[in-house]
PDB file of C-alpha atoms in Angstrom:
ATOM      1  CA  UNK A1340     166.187  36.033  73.717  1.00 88.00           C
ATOM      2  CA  UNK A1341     162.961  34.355  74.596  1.00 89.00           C
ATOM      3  CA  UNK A1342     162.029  31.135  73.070  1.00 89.00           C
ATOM      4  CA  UNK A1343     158.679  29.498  72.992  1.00 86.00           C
ATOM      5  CA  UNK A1344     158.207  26.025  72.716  1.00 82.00           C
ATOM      6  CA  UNK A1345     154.384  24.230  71.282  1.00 77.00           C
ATOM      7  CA  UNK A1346     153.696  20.782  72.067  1.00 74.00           C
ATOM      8  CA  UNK A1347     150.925  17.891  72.616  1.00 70.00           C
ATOM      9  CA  UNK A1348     149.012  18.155  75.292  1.00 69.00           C
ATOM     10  CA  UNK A1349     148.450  14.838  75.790  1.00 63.00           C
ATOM     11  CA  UNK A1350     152.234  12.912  76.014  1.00 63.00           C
ATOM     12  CA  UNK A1351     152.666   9.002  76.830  1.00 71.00           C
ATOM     13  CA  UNK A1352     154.004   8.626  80.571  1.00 69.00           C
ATOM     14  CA  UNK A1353     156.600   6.619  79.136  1.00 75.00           C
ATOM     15  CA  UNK A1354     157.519   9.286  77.333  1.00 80.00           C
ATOM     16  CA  UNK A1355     157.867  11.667  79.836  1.00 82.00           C
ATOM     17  CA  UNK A1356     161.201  11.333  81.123  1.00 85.00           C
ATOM     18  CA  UNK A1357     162.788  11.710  77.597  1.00 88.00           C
ATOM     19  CA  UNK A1358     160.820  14.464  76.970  1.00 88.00           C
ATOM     20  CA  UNK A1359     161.545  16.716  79.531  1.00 91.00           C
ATOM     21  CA  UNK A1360     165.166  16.138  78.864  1.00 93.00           C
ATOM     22  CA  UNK A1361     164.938  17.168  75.213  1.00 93.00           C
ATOM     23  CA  UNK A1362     163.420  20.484  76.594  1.00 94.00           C
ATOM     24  CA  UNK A1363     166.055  20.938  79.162  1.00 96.00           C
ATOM     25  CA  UNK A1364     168.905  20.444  76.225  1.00 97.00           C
ATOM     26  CA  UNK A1365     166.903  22.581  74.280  1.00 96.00           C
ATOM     27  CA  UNK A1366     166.897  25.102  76.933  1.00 96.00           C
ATOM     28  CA  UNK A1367     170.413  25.031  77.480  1.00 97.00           C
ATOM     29  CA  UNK A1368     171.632  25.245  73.638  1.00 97.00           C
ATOM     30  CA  UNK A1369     169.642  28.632  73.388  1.00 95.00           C
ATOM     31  CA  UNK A1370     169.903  30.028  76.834  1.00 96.00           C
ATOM     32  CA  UNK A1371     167.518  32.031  76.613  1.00 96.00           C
ATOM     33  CA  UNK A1372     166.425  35.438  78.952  1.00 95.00           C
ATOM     34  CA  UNK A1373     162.993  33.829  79.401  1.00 95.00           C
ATOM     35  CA  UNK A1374     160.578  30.747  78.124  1.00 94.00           C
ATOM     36  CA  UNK A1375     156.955  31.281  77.209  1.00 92.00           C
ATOM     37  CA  UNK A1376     155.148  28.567  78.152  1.00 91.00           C
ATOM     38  CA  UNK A1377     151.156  28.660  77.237  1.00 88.00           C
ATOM     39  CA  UNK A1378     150.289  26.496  80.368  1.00 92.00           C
ATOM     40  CA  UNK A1379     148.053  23.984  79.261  1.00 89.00           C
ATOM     41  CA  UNK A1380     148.496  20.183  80.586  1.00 89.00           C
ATOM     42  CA  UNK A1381     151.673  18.084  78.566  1.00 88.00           C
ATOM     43  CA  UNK A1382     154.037  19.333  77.002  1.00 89.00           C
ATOM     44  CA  UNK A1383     153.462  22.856  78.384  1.00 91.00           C
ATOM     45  CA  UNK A1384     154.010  22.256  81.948  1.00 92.00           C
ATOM     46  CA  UNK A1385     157.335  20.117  81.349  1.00 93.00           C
ATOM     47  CA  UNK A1386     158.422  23.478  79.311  1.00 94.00           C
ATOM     48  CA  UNK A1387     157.729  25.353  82.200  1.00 96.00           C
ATOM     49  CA  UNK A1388     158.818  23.067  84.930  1.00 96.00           C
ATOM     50  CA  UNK A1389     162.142  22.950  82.818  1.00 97.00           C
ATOM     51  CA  UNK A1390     162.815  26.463  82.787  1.00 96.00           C
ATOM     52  CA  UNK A1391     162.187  27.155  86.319  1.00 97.00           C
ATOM     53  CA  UNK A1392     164.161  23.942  87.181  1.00 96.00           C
ATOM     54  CA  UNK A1393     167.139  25.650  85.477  1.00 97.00           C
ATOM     55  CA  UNK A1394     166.167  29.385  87.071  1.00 97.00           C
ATOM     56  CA  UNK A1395     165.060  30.764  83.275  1.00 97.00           C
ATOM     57  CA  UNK A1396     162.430  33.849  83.469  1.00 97.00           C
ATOM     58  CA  UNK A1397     158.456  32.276  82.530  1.00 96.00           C
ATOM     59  CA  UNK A1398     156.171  34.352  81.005  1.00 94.00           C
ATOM     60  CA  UNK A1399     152.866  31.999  81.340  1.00 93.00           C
ATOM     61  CA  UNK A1400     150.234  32.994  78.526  1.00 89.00           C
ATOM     62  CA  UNK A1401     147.159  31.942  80.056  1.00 88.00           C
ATOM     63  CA  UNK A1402     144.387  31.522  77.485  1.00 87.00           C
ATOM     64  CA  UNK A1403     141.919  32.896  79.936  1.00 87.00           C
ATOM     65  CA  UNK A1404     141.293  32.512  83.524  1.00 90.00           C
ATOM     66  CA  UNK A1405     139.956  29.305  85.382  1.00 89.00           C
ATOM     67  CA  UNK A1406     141.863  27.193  82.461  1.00 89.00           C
ATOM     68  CA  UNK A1407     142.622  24.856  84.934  1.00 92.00           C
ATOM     69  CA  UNK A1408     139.442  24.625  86.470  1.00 89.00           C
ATOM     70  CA  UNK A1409     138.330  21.026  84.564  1.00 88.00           C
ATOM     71  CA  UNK A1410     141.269  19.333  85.859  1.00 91.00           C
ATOM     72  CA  UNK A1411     142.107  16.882  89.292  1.00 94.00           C
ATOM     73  CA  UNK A1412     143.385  18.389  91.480  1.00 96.00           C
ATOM     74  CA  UNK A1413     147.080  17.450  91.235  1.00 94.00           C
ATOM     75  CA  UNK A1414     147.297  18.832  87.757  1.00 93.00           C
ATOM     76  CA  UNK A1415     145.602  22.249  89.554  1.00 95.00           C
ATOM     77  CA  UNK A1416     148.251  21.962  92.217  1.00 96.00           C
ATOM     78  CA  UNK A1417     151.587  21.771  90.090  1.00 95.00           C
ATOM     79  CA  UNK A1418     149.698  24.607  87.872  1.00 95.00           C
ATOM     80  CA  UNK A1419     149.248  26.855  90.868  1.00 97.00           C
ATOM     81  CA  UNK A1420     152.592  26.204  92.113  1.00 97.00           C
ATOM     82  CA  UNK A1421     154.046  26.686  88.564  1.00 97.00           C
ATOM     83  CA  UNK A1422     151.878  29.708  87.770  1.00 96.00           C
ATOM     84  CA  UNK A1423     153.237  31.288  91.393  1.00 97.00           C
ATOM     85  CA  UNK A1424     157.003  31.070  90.087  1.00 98.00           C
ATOM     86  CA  UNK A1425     156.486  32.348  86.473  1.00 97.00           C
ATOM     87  CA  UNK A1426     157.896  36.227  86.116  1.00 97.00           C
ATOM     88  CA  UNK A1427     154.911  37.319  83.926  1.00 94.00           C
ATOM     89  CA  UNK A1428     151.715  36.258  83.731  1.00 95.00           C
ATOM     90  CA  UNK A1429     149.314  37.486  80.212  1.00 89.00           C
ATOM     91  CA  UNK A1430     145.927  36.701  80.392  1.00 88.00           C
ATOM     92  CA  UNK A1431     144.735  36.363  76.751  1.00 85.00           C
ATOM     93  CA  UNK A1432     141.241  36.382  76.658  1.00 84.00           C
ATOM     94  CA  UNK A1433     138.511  37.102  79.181  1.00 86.00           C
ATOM     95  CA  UNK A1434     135.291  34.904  80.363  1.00 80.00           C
ATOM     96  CA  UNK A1435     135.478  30.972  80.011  1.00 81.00           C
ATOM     97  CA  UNK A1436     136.297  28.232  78.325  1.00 76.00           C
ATOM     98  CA  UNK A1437     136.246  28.581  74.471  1.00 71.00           C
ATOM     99  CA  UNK A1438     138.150  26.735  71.652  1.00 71.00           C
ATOM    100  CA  UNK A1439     138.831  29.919  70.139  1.00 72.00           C
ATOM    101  CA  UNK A1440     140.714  30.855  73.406  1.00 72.00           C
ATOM    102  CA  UNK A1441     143.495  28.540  72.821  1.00 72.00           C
ATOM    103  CA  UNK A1442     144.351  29.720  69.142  1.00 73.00           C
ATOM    104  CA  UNK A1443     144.147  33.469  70.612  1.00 73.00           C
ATOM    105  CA  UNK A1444     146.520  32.351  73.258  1.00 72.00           C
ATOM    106  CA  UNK A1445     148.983  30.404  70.803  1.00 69.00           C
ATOM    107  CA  UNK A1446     148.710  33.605  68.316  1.00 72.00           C
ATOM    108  CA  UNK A1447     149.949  35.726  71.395  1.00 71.00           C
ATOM    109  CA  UNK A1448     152.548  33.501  72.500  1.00 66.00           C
ATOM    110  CA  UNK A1449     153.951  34.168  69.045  1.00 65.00           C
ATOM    111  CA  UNK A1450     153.224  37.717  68.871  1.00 67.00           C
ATOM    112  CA  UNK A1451     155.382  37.884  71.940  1.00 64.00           C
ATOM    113  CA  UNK A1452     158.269  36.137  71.096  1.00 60.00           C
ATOM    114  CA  UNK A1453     157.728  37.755  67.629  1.00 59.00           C
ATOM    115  CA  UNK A1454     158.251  41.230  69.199  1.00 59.00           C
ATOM    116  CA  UNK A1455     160.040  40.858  72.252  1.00 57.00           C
TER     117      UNK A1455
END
């Protein structure tokens, strides 16, 4: 089973403790093979901090490369160092940034779990 997980990118600090524990309960009702995570800053990287935390094959779906590229460089940091533990890696979309990127990349990320 793979299960995919879509978010906010944007979540209250406050928040973030409760959060991330939803995900890991989540997580451990399905038990899943893998966890698609579509990488993007929030709710994405607790999904796949969660599931590498509790040794669950990630498939990142990157919407294109240099996503991270606009971001300090602690958020580039924990995305390298997430992005190096993830099983698979799909690269949507070539070139830069686009908005359209991120709606190809959320269509994949269903198309995957769709099919897989």
């Amino acid at each position: 089973m793979i299960l995919g997980f879509t978010g906010n990118r944007f979540i209250d600090f406050k928040a973030l403790k409760y959060v991330e524990s939803e995900v890991i309960k989540i997580i451990k009702r399905y038990n899943p093979d893998k966890c698609i995570s579509g990488m993007a800053l929030g709710f994405d990287t607790i999904v796949a901090k969660s599931c590498i935390d509790l040794n669950i094959d990630l498939i990142s779906a990157i919407p294109f490369i240099g996503q991270e590229s606009v971001w300090n460089d602690t958020q580039k940091k924990i995305y390298d160092e997430l992005l190096s533990k993830a099983k698979e890696k799909i690269i949507v979309s070539e070139g830069g940034y686009s908005v359209q990127k991120m709606y190809d990349r959320n269509i994949v990320r269903l198309l995957f779990i769709l099919l897989f």
